[in-house]
């Protein structure tokens, strides 16, 4: 069964960025905010809180459709899988994502796409995010 990371309690987010640091550490062995597949931003002022942006694991992903080299392919059941070797850094996927969930890695000039591992969820102190089974029929 495929999984995705879901935002289950945005009102509890305190903007600690632990989820971003966890992703950045796992993927790039660094603790920073620039290279993380999950993004936390201020919603515009203390009272309005934060927004968390992460891949929604679309069933018919526009990001993959836009990829001219098939570097980004639909994952069975929803979401995408990236084969970086085929990526030509054209940025089409980055532009095509409907929720802006693809982060651009300026250092490597490559997209950062969620791998649906749920590592970030283990570091959220307020259970704002959770790894969920998306339970969609898998058509291979
Ligand atoms: S940046 Fe890479 S993965 Fe994204 S659309 Fe272009 S070739 Fe495909
Ligand atoms: S990166 Fe964006 S368009 Fe692609 S599957 Fe995730 S949410 Fe959908
Ligand atoms: S770890 Fe949780 S509380 Fe902290 S920024 Fe991320 S979602 Fe918000």
Short mmCIF file of N, CA, C and O and ligand atoms in Angstrom, two decimals:
data_model
loop_
_atom_site.label_atom_id
_atom_site.label_comp_id
_atom_site.label_asym_id
_atom_site.label_seq_id
_atom_site.Cartn_x
_atom_site.Cartn_y
_atom_site.Cartn_z
N UNK A 1 0.85 -1.20 0.00
CA UNK A 1 0.00 0.00 0.00
C UNK A 1 0.89 1.26 0.00
O UNK A 1 1.75 1.38 0.86
N UNK A 2 0.67 2.18 -0.94
CA UNK A 2 1.49 3.40 -0.93
C UNK A 2 1.15 4.33 0.23
O UNK A 2 0.05 4.26 0.77
N UNK A 3 2.08 5.17 0.58
CA UNK A 3 1.90 6.12 1.67
C UNK A 3 2.13 7.54 1.19
O UNK A 3 2.73 7.75 0.13
N UNK A 4 1.70 8.48 1.99
CA UNK A 4 2.04 9.88 1.77
C UNK A 4 2.06 10.56 3.14
O UNK A 4 1.45 10.05 4.11
N UNK A 5 2.70 11.70 3.19
CA UNK A 5 2.72 12.49 4.42
C UNK A 5 1.54 13.45 4.36
O UNK A 5 1.35 14.15 3.37
N UNK A 6 0.74 13.45 5.41
CA UNK A 6 -0.40 14.35 5.45
C UNK A 6 -0.32 15.32 6.61
O UNK A 6 0.25 15.00 7.65
N UNK A 7 -0.89 16.49 6.41
CA UNK A 7 -0.97 17.49 7.47
C UNK A 7 -2.29 17.24 8.20
O UNK A 7 -3.36 17.38 7.63
N UNK A 8 -2.17 16.82 9.46
CA UNK A 8 -3.38 16.41 10.18
C UNK A 8 -3.78 17.37 11.31
O UNK A 8 -4.82 17.17 11.94
N UNK A 9 -2.93 18.39 11.55
CA UNK A 9 -3.29 19.32 12.63
C UNK A 9 -2.50 20.61 12.52
O UNK A 9 -1.70 20.94 13.39
N UNK A 10 -2.73 21.34 11.42
CA UNK A 10 -1.93 22.54 11.14
C UNK A 10 -2.02 23.56 12.27
O UNK A 10 -1.07 24.31 12.54
N UNK A 11 -3.14 23.57 12.99
CA UNK A 11 -3.30 24.54 14.09
C UNK A 11 -2.32 24.28 15.22
O UNK A 11 -2.08 25.15 16.06
N UNK A 12 -1.71 23.10 15.24
CA UNK A 12 -0.75 22.78 16.31
C UNK A 12 0.70 23.11 15.91
O UNK A 12 1.61 23.00 16.73
N UNK A 13 0.92 23.51 14.66
CA UNK A 13 2.29 23.78 14.21
C UNK A 13 2.85 25.03 14.88
O UNK A 13 2.21 26.08 14.90
N UNK A 14 4.05 24.87 15.44
CA UNK A 14 4.69 26.00 16.14
C UNK A 14 5.85 26.57 15.33
O UNK A 14 6.59 27.43 15.79
N UNK A 15 6.04 26.04 14.11
CA UNK A 15 7.10 26.57 13.27
C UNK A 15 8.50 26.26 13.77
O UNK A 15 9.41 27.08 13.61
N UNK A 16 8.67 25.10 14.33
CA UNK A 16 10.00 24.75 14.87
C UNK A 16 10.96 24.27 13.78
O UNK A 16 12.16 24.19 13.99
N UNK A 17 10.42 23.88 12.64
CA UNK A 17 11.19 23.40 11.48
C UNK A 17 11.89 22.06 11.72
O UNK A 17 12.76 21.68 10.94
N UNK A 18 11.53 21.36 12.77
CA UNK A 18 12.16 20.05 13.04
C UNK A 18 11.93 19.09 11.87
O UNK A 18 12.81 18.28 11.55
N UNK A 19 10.75 19.15 11.26
CA UNK A 19 10.45 18.25 10.14
C UNK A 19 11.38 18.53 8.96
O UNK A 19 11.91 17.61 8.32
N UNK A 20 11.62 19.80 8.69
CA UNK A 20 12.51 20.17 7.59
C UNK A 20 13.95 19.75 7.88
O UNK A 20 14.65 19.23 7.01
N UNK A 21 14.38 19.98 9.11
CA UNK A 21 15.75 19.60 9.47
C UNK A 21 15.93 18.09 9.35
O UNK A 21 16.99 17.60 8.93
N UNK A 22 14.91 17.33 9.73
CA UNK A 22 14.99 15.87 9.67
C UNK A 22 15.14 15.41 8.22
O UNK A 22 15.98 14.55 7.90
N UNK A 23 14.32 15.98 7.33
CA UNK A 23 14.39 15.61 5.91
C UNK A 23 15.75 15.97 5.32
O UNK A 23 16.39 15.17 4.65
N UNK A 24 16.18 17.17 5.62
CA UNK A 24 17.46 17.66 5.10
C UNK A 24 18.63 16.78 5.58
O UNK A 24 19.56 16.47 4.83
N UNK A 25 18.53 16.34 6.83
CA UNK A 25 19.60 15.49 7.38
C UNK A 25 19.59 14.12 6.71
O UNK A 25 20.63 13.59 6.34
N UNK A 26 18.39 13.58 6.55
CA UNK A 26 18.28 12.25 5.94
C UNK A 26 18.72 12.26 4.48
O UNK A 26 19.47 11.40 4.02
N UNK A 27 18.29 13.25 3.74
CA UNK A 27 18.52 13.26 2.30
C UNK A 27 19.88 13.82 1.92
O UNK A 27 20.49 13.39 0.94
N UNK A 28 20.36 14.83 2.68
CA UNK A 28 21.57 15.53 2.25
C UNK A 28 22.64 15.62 3.32
O UNK A 28 23.65 16.30 3.13
N UNK A 29 22.37 14.96 4.44
CA UNK A 29 23.34 14.95 5.53
C UNK A 29 23.73 16.36 5.97
O UNK A 29 24.89 16.65 6.21
N UNK A 30 22.73 17.23 6.00
CA UNK A 30 22.95 18.59 6.48
C UNK A 30 21.70 19.03 7.24
O UNK A 30 20.61 18.50 6.99
N UNK A 31 21.85 19.95 8.15
CA UNK A 31 20.69 20.43 8.88
C UNK A 31 20.43 21.86 8.43
O UNK A 31 21.10 22.79 8.85
N UNK A 32 19.48 21.99 7.52
CA UNK A 32 19.19 23.31 6.98
C UNK A 32 17.76 23.36 6.48
O UNK A 32 17.03 22.37 6.56
N UNK A 33 17.37 24.51 5.96
CA UNK A 33 16.00 24.66 5.49
C UNK A 33 15.90 24.71 3.97
O UNK A 33 14.82 24.62 3.41
N UNK A 34 17.03 24.84 3.30
CA UNK A 34 16.99 25.02 1.85
C UNK A 34 16.68 23.70 1.13
O UNK A 34 16.01 23.70 0.10
N UNK A 35 17.16 22.58 1.70
CA UNK A 35 17.01 21.33 0.98
C UNK A 35 16.21 20.32 1.79
O UNK A 35 16.74 19.42 2.44
N UNK A 36 14.90 20.47 1.72
CA UNK A 36 13.98 19.58 2.42
C UNK A 36 12.76 19.42 1.53
O UNK A 36 12.27 20.39 0.96
N UNK A 37 12.25 18.20 1.45
CA UNK A 37 11.07 17.95 0.61
C UNK A 37 9.79 18.43 1.27
O UNK A 37 8.77 18.59 0.61
N UNK A 38 9.84 18.65 2.58
CA UNK A 38 8.68 19.23 3.27
C UNK A 38 9.03 20.68 3.60
O UNK A 38 10.16 20.97 4.01
N UNK A 39 8.10 21.57 3.38
CA UNK A 39 8.36 23.00 3.57
C UNK A 39 7.37 23.59 4.57
O UNK A 39 6.16 23.36 4.46
N UNK A 40 7.89 24.34 5.53
CA UNK A 40 7.05 25.03 6.51
C UNK A 40 7.27 26.52 6.33
O UNK A 40 8.42 26.97 6.25
N UNK A 41 6.16 27.26 6.24
CA UNK A 41 6.28 28.72 6.07
C UNK A 41 5.29 29.44 6.98
O UNK A 41 4.24 28.89 7.29
N UNK A 42 5.63 30.65 7.29
CA UNK A 42 4.69 31.47 8.05
C UNK A 42 3.49 31.77 7.15
O UNK A 42 3.64 32.06 5.96
N UNK A 43 2.32 31.73 7.74
CA UNK A 43 1.11 32.07 6.97
C UNK A 43 0.92 33.58 6.93
O UNK A 43 -0.05 34.06 6.35
N UNK A 44 1.82 34.32 7.57
CA UNK A 44 1.75 35.78 7.53
C UNK A 44 1.38 36.37 8.87
O UNK A 44 0.28 36.87 9.03
N UNK A 45 2.28 36.25 9.83
CA UNK A 45 2.02 36.84 11.14
C UNK A 45 1.79 35.77 12.20
O UNK A 45 1.33 34.68 11.88
N UNK A 46 2.10 36.12 13.44
CA UNK A 46 2.04 35.16 14.55
C UNK A 46 0.64 34.58 14.71
O UNK A 46 0.45 33.39 14.93
N UNK A 47 -0.38 35.42 14.59
CA UNK A 47 -1.75 34.94 14.80
C UNK A 47 -2.20 33.95 13.74
O UNK A 47 -3.03 33.09 14.00
N UNK A 48 -1.65 34.07 12.56
CA UNK A 48 -2.13 33.21 11.47
C UNK A 48 -1.39 31.88 11.42
O UNK A 48 -1.80 30.97 10.70
N UNK A 49 -0.31 31.77 12.13
CA UNK A 49 0.37 30.48 12.23
C UNK A 49 1.20 30.12 11.01
O UNK A 49 1.80 30.99 10.38
N UNK A 50 1.18 28.84 10.66
CA UNK A 50 2.09 28.33 9.63
C UNK A 50 1.34 27.49 8.60
O UNK A 50 0.23 27.03 8.84
N UNK A 51 2.00 27.32 7.46
CA UNK A 51 1.50 26.37 6.48
C UNK A 51 2.59 25.33 6.23
O UNK A 51 3.77 25.65 6.31
N UNK A 52 2.18 24.12 5.99
CA UNK A 52 3.11 23.03 5.71
C UNK A 52 2.80 22.53 4.30
O UNK A 52 1.65 22.19 3.99
N UNK A 53 3.82 22.53 3.46
CA UNK A 53 3.63 22.08 2.07
C UNK A 53 4.40 20.78 1.85
O UNK A 53 5.61 20.72 2.12
N UNK A 54 3.69 19.78 1.40
CA UNK A 54 4.32 18.49 1.13
C UNK A 54 3.55 17.82 -0.01
O UNK A 54 2.38 18.13 -0.24
N UNK A 55 4.21 16.95 -0.74
CA UNK A 55 3.59 16.30 -1.90
C UNK A 55 2.31 15.58 -1.52
O UNK A 55 2.26 14.84 -0.54
N UNK A 56 1.26 15.79 -2.31
CA UNK A 56 -0.05 15.19 -2.06
C UNK A 56 -0.19 13.81 -2.70
O UNK A 56 -1.25 13.20 -2.63
N UNK A 57 0.84 13.36 -3.37
CA UNK A 57 0.80 12.04 -4.02
C UNK A 57 -0.39 11.92 -4.98
O UNK A 57 -1.24 11.03 -4.84
N UNK A 58 -0.44 12.82 -5.93
CA UNK A 58 -1.53 12.86 -6.91
C UNK A 58 -1.64 11.53 -7.66
O UNK A 58 -0.63 10.90 -7.96
N UNK A 59 -2.86 11.17 -7.99
CA UNK A 59 -3.08 9.94 -8.76
C UNK A 59 -2.61 10.10 -10.20
O UNK A 59 -2.03 9.20 -10.78
N UNK A 60 -2.87 11.29 -10.75
CA UNK A 60 -2.48 11.54 -12.14
C UNK A 60 -1.54 12.76 -12.12
O UNK A 60 -1.94 13.86 -12.47
N UNK A 61 -0.30 12.58 -11.66
CA UNK A 61 0.53 13.73 -11.30
C UNK A 61 0.94 14.64 -12.45
O UNK A 61 1.63 14.20 -13.38
N UNK A 62 0.53 15.92 -12.41
CA UNK A 62 0.92 16.86 -13.46
C UNK A 62 2.43 17.06 -13.55
O UNK A 62 2.96 17.33 -14.63
N UNK A 63 3.13 16.91 -12.43
CA UNK A 63 4.58 17.08 -12.46
C UNK A 63 5.22 16.02 -13.36
O UNK A 63 6.09 16.33 -14.18
N UNK A 64 4.78 14.79 -13.23
CA UNK A 64 5.34 13.70 -14.05
C UNK A 64 4.95 13.87 -15.51
O UNK A 64 5.75 13.62 -16.42
N UNK A 65 3.71 14.33 -15.73
CA UNK A 65 3.25 14.55 -17.11
C UNK A 65 4.12 15.58 -17.82
O UNK A 65 4.30 15.54 -19.03
N UNK A 66 4.60 16.54 -17.06
CA UNK A 66 5.36 17.63 -17.67
C UNK A 66 6.82 17.26 -17.94
O UNK A 66 7.54 18.00 -18.58
N UNK A 67 7.26 16.13 -17.41
CA UNK A 67 8.67 15.77 -17.52
C UNK A 67 9.00 15.23 -18.92
O UNK A 67 8.44 14.20 -19.32
N UNK A 68 9.88 15.88 -19.66
CA UNK A 68 10.13 15.47 -21.04
C UNK A 68 11.01 14.23 -21.17
O UNK A 68 11.13 13.66 -22.26
N UNK A 69 11.63 13.82 -20.09
CA UNK A 69 12.59 12.71 -20.20
C UNK A 69 12.16 11.47 -19.42
O UNK A 69 12.91 10.51 -19.32
N UNK A 70 10.96 11.54 -18.82
CA UNK A 70 10.49 10.45 -17.94
C UNK A 70 11.40 10.23 -16.74
O UNK A 70 11.45 9.12 -16.18
N UNK A 71 12.10 11.27 -16.35
CA UNK A 71 12.89 11.18 -15.11
C UNK A 71 11.95 11.08 -13.91
O UNK A 71 12.25 10.41 -12.93
N UNK A 72 10.83 11.77 -14.03
CA UNK A 72 9.81 11.75 -12.98
C UNK A 72 8.65 10.92 -13.50
O UNK A 72 8.03 11.27 -14.51
N UNK A 73 8.37 9.83 -12.80
CA UNK A 73 7.32 8.92 -13.27
C UNK A 73 6.25 8.74 -12.19
O UNK A 73 6.57 8.79 -11.00
N UNK A 74 5.02 8.48 -12.60
CA UNK A 74 3.98 8.21 -11.61
C UNK A 74 4.32 6.96 -10.81
O UNK A 74 4.84 5.99 -11.35
N UNK A 75 4.05 7.01 -9.50
CA UNK A 75 4.22 5.85 -8.65
C UNK A 75 2.89 5.09 -8.63
O UNK A 75 1.83 5.71 -8.51
N UNK A 76 2.90 3.80 -8.74
CA UNK A 76 1.64 3.06 -8.66
C UNK A 76 0.88 3.41 -7.37
O UNK A 76 1.47 3.38 -6.30
N UNK A 77 -0.37 3.81 -7.52
CA UNK A 77 -1.17 4.16 -6.35
C UNK A 77 -1.18 5.64 -6.02
O UNK A 77 -1.94 6.09 -5.18
N UNK A 78 -0.31 6.42 -6.67
CA UNK A 78 -0.29 7.87 -6.43
C UNK A 78 1.09 8.37 -6.08
O UNK A 78 1.88 7.69 -5.43
N UNK A 79 1.38 9.60 -6.54
CA UNK A 79 2.70 10.18 -6.27
C UNK A 79 3.67 9.88 -7.40
O UNK A 79 3.29 9.39 -8.47
N UNK A 80 4.93 10.18 -7.16
CA UNK A 80 5.94 10.09 -8.21
C UNK A 80 7.25 9.49 -7.70
O UNK A 80 7.52 9.49 -6.50
N UNK A 81 8.02 9.01 -8.65
CA UNK A 81 9.37 8.50 -8.35
C UNK A 81 10.34 9.21 -9.29
O UNK A 81 10.08 9.30 -10.50
N UNK A 82 11.43 9.70 -8.74
CA UNK A 82 12.41 10.44 -9.55
C UNK A 82 13.63 9.57 -9.84
O UNK A 82 14.22 8.97 -8.94
N UNK A 83 14.01 9.55 -11.10
CA UNK A 83 15.28 8.94 -11.50
C UNK A 83 16.20 10.09 -11.91
O UNK A 83 16.12 10.61 -13.02
N UNK A 84 17.04 10.48 -10.99
CA UNK A 84 17.87 11.68 -11.22
C UNK A 84 18.80 11.55 -12.41
O UNK A 84 19.15 12.55 -13.05
N UNK A 85 19.20 10.35 -12.73
CA UNK A 85 20.12 10.15 -13.85
C UNK A 85 19.53 10.64 -15.17
O UNK A 85 20.24 11.03 -16.09
N UNK A 86 18.18 10.59 -15.24
CA UNK A 86 17.53 11.01 -16.49
C UNK A 86 17.15 12.48 -16.48
O UNK A 86 16.65 13.01 -17.47
N UNK A 87 17.31 13.14 -15.36
CA UNK A 87 16.85 14.53 -15.22
C UNK A 87 17.81 15.50 -15.91
O UNK A 87 19.02 15.44 -15.70
N UNK A 88 17.23 16.40 -16.71
CA UNK A 88 18.03 17.38 -17.43
C UNK A 88 17.93 18.78 -16.80
O UNK A 88 18.33 19.77 -17.41
N UNK A 89 17.33 18.85 -15.61
CA UNK A 89 17.24 20.11 -14.85
C UNK A 89 16.43 21.18 -15.57
O UNK A 89 16.72 22.37 -15.46
N UNK A 90 15.39 20.75 -16.29
CA UNK A 90 14.61 21.72 -17.08
C UNK A 90 13.62 22.52 -16.24
O UNK A 90 13.08 23.52 -16.69
N UNK A 91 13.31 22.03 -15.04
CA UNK A 91 12.40 22.71 -14.09
C UNK A 91 10.91 22.61 -14.46
O UNK A 91 10.09 23.30 -13.84
N UNK A 92 10.56 21.82 -15.46
CA UNK A 92 9.14 21.70 -15.83
C UNK A 92 8.31 21.17 -14.66
O UNK A 92 7.20 21.65 -14.41
N UNK A 93 8.82 20.18 -13.98
CA UNK A 93 8.07 19.57 -12.86
C UNK A 93 7.86 20.60 -11.75
O UNK A 93 6.79 20.69 -11.17
N UNK A 94 8.87 21.35 -11.49
CA UNK A 94 8.83 22.39 -10.46
C UNK A 94 7.71 23.39 -10.76
O UNK A 94 6.97 23.80 -9.88
N UNK A 95 7.59 23.75 -12.03
CA UNK A 95 6.55 24.69 -12.44
C UNK A 95 5.17 24.03 -12.46
O UNK A 95 4.16 24.70 -12.24
N UNK A 96 5.14 22.73 -12.72
CA UNK A 96 3.85 22.06 -12.93
C UNK A 96 3.15 21.64 -11.65
O UNK A 96 1.93 21.42 -11.65
N UNK A 97 3.87 21.49 -10.57
CA UNK A 97 3.23 21.00 -9.33
C UNK A 97 2.16 21.98 -8.86
O UNK A 97 2.43 23.16 -8.66
N UNK A 98 0.98 21.47 -8.68
CA UNK A 98 -0.18 22.31 -8.34
C UNK A 98 -0.10 22.91 -6.94
O UNK A 98 -0.72 23.91 -6.67
N UNK A 99 0.66 22.29 -6.07
CA UNK A 99 0.76 22.83 -4.70
C UNK A 99 2.17 23.34 -4.37
O UNK A 99 2.47 23.62 -3.22
N UNK A 100 2.99 23.42 -5.37
CA UNK A 100 4.39 23.89 -5.20
C UNK A 100 5.15 23.01 -4.21
O UNK A 100 5.88 23.49 -3.35
N UNK A 101 4.94 21.72 -4.35
CA UNK A 101 5.57 20.79 -3.40
C UNK A 101 6.95 20.32 -3.87
O UNK A 101 7.62 19.60 -3.14
N UNK A 102 7.34 20.72 -5.07
CA UNK A 102 8.69 20.37 -5.52
C UNK A 102 9.63 21.52 -5.17
O UNK A 102 9.37 22.67 -5.51
N UNK A 103 10.69 21.17 -4.47
CA UNK A 103 11.67 22.16 -4.04
C UNK A 103 12.84 22.10 -5.02
O UNK A 103 13.23 21.00 -5.44
N UNK A 104 13.35 23.27 -5.37
CA UNK A 104 14.49 23.24 -6.30
C UNK A 104 15.80 23.30 -5.52
O UNK A 104 16.01 24.17 -4.68
N UNK A 105 16.65 22.33 -5.80
CA UNK A 105 17.97 22.27 -5.15
C UNK A 105 18.96 23.07 -6.00
O UNK A 105 19.46 22.59 -7.03
N UNK A 106 19.21 24.29 -5.60
CA UNK A 106 20.09 25.17 -6.38
C UNK A 106 21.52 24.65 -6.44
O UNK A 106 22.21 24.86 -7.43
N UNK A 107 21.91 23.99 -5.39
CA UNK A 107 23.29 23.49 -5.34
C UNK A 107 23.54 22.43 -6.41
O UNK A 107 24.55 22.45 -7.10
N UNK A 108 22.58 21.50 -6.53
CA UNK A 108 22.77 20.41 -7.48
C UNK A 108 21.99 20.65 -8.77
O UNK A 108 22.09 19.87 -9.73
N UNK A 109 21.19 21.72 -8.81
CA UNK A 109 20.34 22.02 -9.95
C UNK A 109 19.44 20.83 -10.30
O UNK A 109 19.36 20.41 -11.47
N UNK A 110 18.77 20.32 -9.27
CA UNK A 110 17.86 19.18 -9.43
C UNK A 110 16.62 19.39 -8.56
O UNK A 110 16.69 20.10 -7.55
N UNK A 111 15.52 18.73 -8.93
CA UNK A 111 14.33 18.83 -8.07
C UNK A 111 14.49 17.97 -6.82
O UNK A 111 15.15 16.93 -6.87
N UNK A 112 13.89 18.42 -5.73
CA UNK A 112 13.78 17.59 -4.53
C UNK A 112 12.32 17.17 -4.43
O UNK A 112 11.43 18.02 -4.31
N UNK A 113 12.10 15.88 -4.51
CA UNK A 113 10.74 15.33 -4.53
C UNK A 113 10.58 14.40 -3.33
O UNK A 113 11.48 13.62 -3.02
N UNK A 114 9.45 14.51 -2.67
CA UNK A 114 9.19 13.68 -1.50
C UNK A 114 9.28 12.20 -1.86
O UNK A 114 8.84 11.77 -2.92
N UNK A 115 9.87 11.42 -0.92
CA UNK A 115 9.96 9.97 -1.14
C UNK A 115 8.94 9.21 -0.29
O UNK A 115 9.00 7.99 -0.20
N UNK A 116 8.10 9.93 0.40
CA UNK A 116 7.01 9.32 1.17
C UNK A 116 7.50 8.36 2.25
O UNK A 116 6.85 7.37 2.56
N UNK A 117 8.65 8.65 2.81
CA UNK A 117 9.22 7.75 3.83
C UNK A 117 8.65 8.03 5.22
O UNK A 117 8.68 7.16 6.09
N UNK A 118 8.20 9.27 5.44
CA UNK A 118 7.61 9.61 6.74
C UNK A 118 8.62 9.92 7.83
O UNK A 118 8.24 10.09 8.99
N UNK A 119 9.89 10.02 7.49
CA UNK A 119 10.93 10.30 8.49
C UNK A 119 10.62 11.60 9.24
O UNK A 119 10.74 11.68 10.46
N UNK A 120 10.20 12.62 8.51
CA UNK A 120 9.90 13.93 9.09
C UNK A 120 8.84 13.83 10.20
O UNK A 120 8.91 14.53 11.20
N UNK A 121 7.88 12.93 10.02
CA UNK A 121 6.76 12.86 10.97
C UNK A 121 7.23 12.44 12.37
O UNK A 121 6.60 12.77 13.36
N UNK A 122 8.35 11.72 12.41
CA UNK A 122 8.85 11.25 13.72
C UNK A 122 9.42 12.38 14.56
O UNK A 122 9.65 12.21 15.74
N UNK A 123 9.69 13.50 13.94
CA UNK A 123 10.34 14.60 14.65
C UNK A 123 9.40 15.75 14.97
O UNK A 123 9.83 16.74 15.57
N UNK A 124 8.15 15.64 14.58
CA UNK A 124 7.21 16.72 14.88
C UNK A 124 6.74 16.58 16.33
O UNK A 124 6.15 15.57 16.70
N UNK A 125 6.98 17.60 17.16
CA UNK A 125 6.62 17.48 18.58
C UNK A 125 5.13 17.59 18.85
O UNK A 125 4.68 17.30 19.96
N UNK A 126 4.35 17.98 17.85
CA UNK A 126 2.91 18.19 18.09
C UNK A 126 2.01 17.40 17.14
O UNK A 126 0.84 17.74 16.99
N UNK A 127 2.58 16.38 16.54
CA UNK A 127 1.78 15.52 15.65
C UNK A 127 0.99 16.32 14.61
O UNK A 127 -0.20 16.08 14.38
N UNK A 128 1.67 17.25 14.01
CA UNK A 128 1.04 18.06 12.96
C UNK A 128 0.95 17.27 11.65
O UNK A 128 0.02 17.41 10.87
N UNK A 129 1.96 16.42 11.45
CA UNK A 129 2.06 15.65 10.20
C UNK A 129 2.06 14.15 10.53
O UNK A 129 2.51 13.75 11.60
N UNK A 130 1.56 13.36 9.58
CA UNK A 130 1.49 11.91 9.81
C UNK A 130 1.69 11.18 8.50
O UNK A 130 1.31 11.68 7.43
N UNK A 131 2.28 10.02 8.58
CA UNK A 131 2.41 9.17 7.40
C UNK A 131 1.13 8.37 7.30
O UNK A 131 0.73 7.67 8.24
N UNK A 132 0.46 8.46 6.15
CA UNK A 132 -0.80 7.73 6.02
C UNK A 132 -0.77 6.84 4.79
O UNK A 132 -0.16 7.16 3.78
N UNK A 133 -1.45 5.74 4.93
CA UNK A 133 -1.63 4.84 3.81
C UNK A 133 -2.71 5.45 2.93
O UNK A 133 -3.76 5.85 3.43
N UNK A 134 -2.45 5.53 1.61
CA UNK A 134 -3.46 6.21 0.78
C UNK A 134 -4.46 5.22 0.19
O UNK A 134 -5.43 5.62 -0.41
N UNK A 135 -4.20 3.95 0.37
CA UNK A 135 -5.21 2.94 0.10
C UNK A 135 -5.87 3.01 -1.27
O UNK A 135 -7.05 2.71 -1.41
N UNK A 136 -5.12 3.45 -2.26
CA UNK A 136 -5.73 3.54 -3.58
C UNK A 136 -5.46 2.26 -4.34
O UNK A 136 -4.46 1.60 -4.12
N UNK A 137 -6.36 1.97 -5.23
CA UNK A 137 -6.17 0.78 -6.05
C UNK A 137 -4.90 0.95 -6.88
O UNK A 137 -4.68 2.01 -7.48
N UNK A 138 -4.07 -0.06 -6.88
CA UNK A 138 -2.81 0.05 -7.62
C UNK A 138 -3.00 -0.54 -9.01
O UNK A 138 -3.30 -1.72 -9.18
N UNK A 139 -2.85 0.31 -10.01
CA UNK A 139 -2.98 -0.13 -11.40
C UNK A 139 -1.59 -0.13 -12.01
O UNK A 139 -1.00 0.91 -12.23
N UNK A 140 -1.03 -1.28 -12.21
CA UNK A 140 0.34 -1.33 -12.72
C UNK A 140 0.33 -1.72 -14.19
O UNK A 140 -0.47 -2.54 -14.60
S1 LIG B 1 13.63 18.99 -13.94
FE1 LIG B 1 14.16 16.83 -14.31
S2 LIG B 1 12.49 15.64 -13.34
FE2 LIG B 1 11.76 17.77 -13.54
S3 LIG B 1 10.65 17.82 -15.52
FE3 LIG B 1 12.79 18.43 -15.97
S4 LIG B 1 13.84 16.53 -16.53
FE4 LIG B 1 11.92 15.95 -15.50
S1 LIG B 2 4.94 16.87 -6.63
FE1 LIG B 2 3.02 18.06 -6.79
S2 LIG B 2 2.06 17.48 -8.76
FE2 LIG B 2 3.65 15.95 -8.27
S3 LIG B 2 2.54 14.28 -7.21
FE3 LIG B 2 3.30 15.68 -5.62
S4 LIG B 2 1.65 17.17 -5.25
FE4 LIG B 2 1.20 16.11 -7.19
S1 LIG B 3 7.98 19.63 13.16
FE1 LIG B 3 5.74 19.88 13.39
S2 LIG B 3 5.49 21.73 14.68
FE2 LIG B 3 7.60 21.76 13.88
S3 LIG B 3 7.48 22.97 11.96
FE3 LIG B 3 7.24 20.81 11.37
S4 LIG B 3 5.00 20.47 11.31
FE4 LIG B 3 5.38 22.38 12.51
#
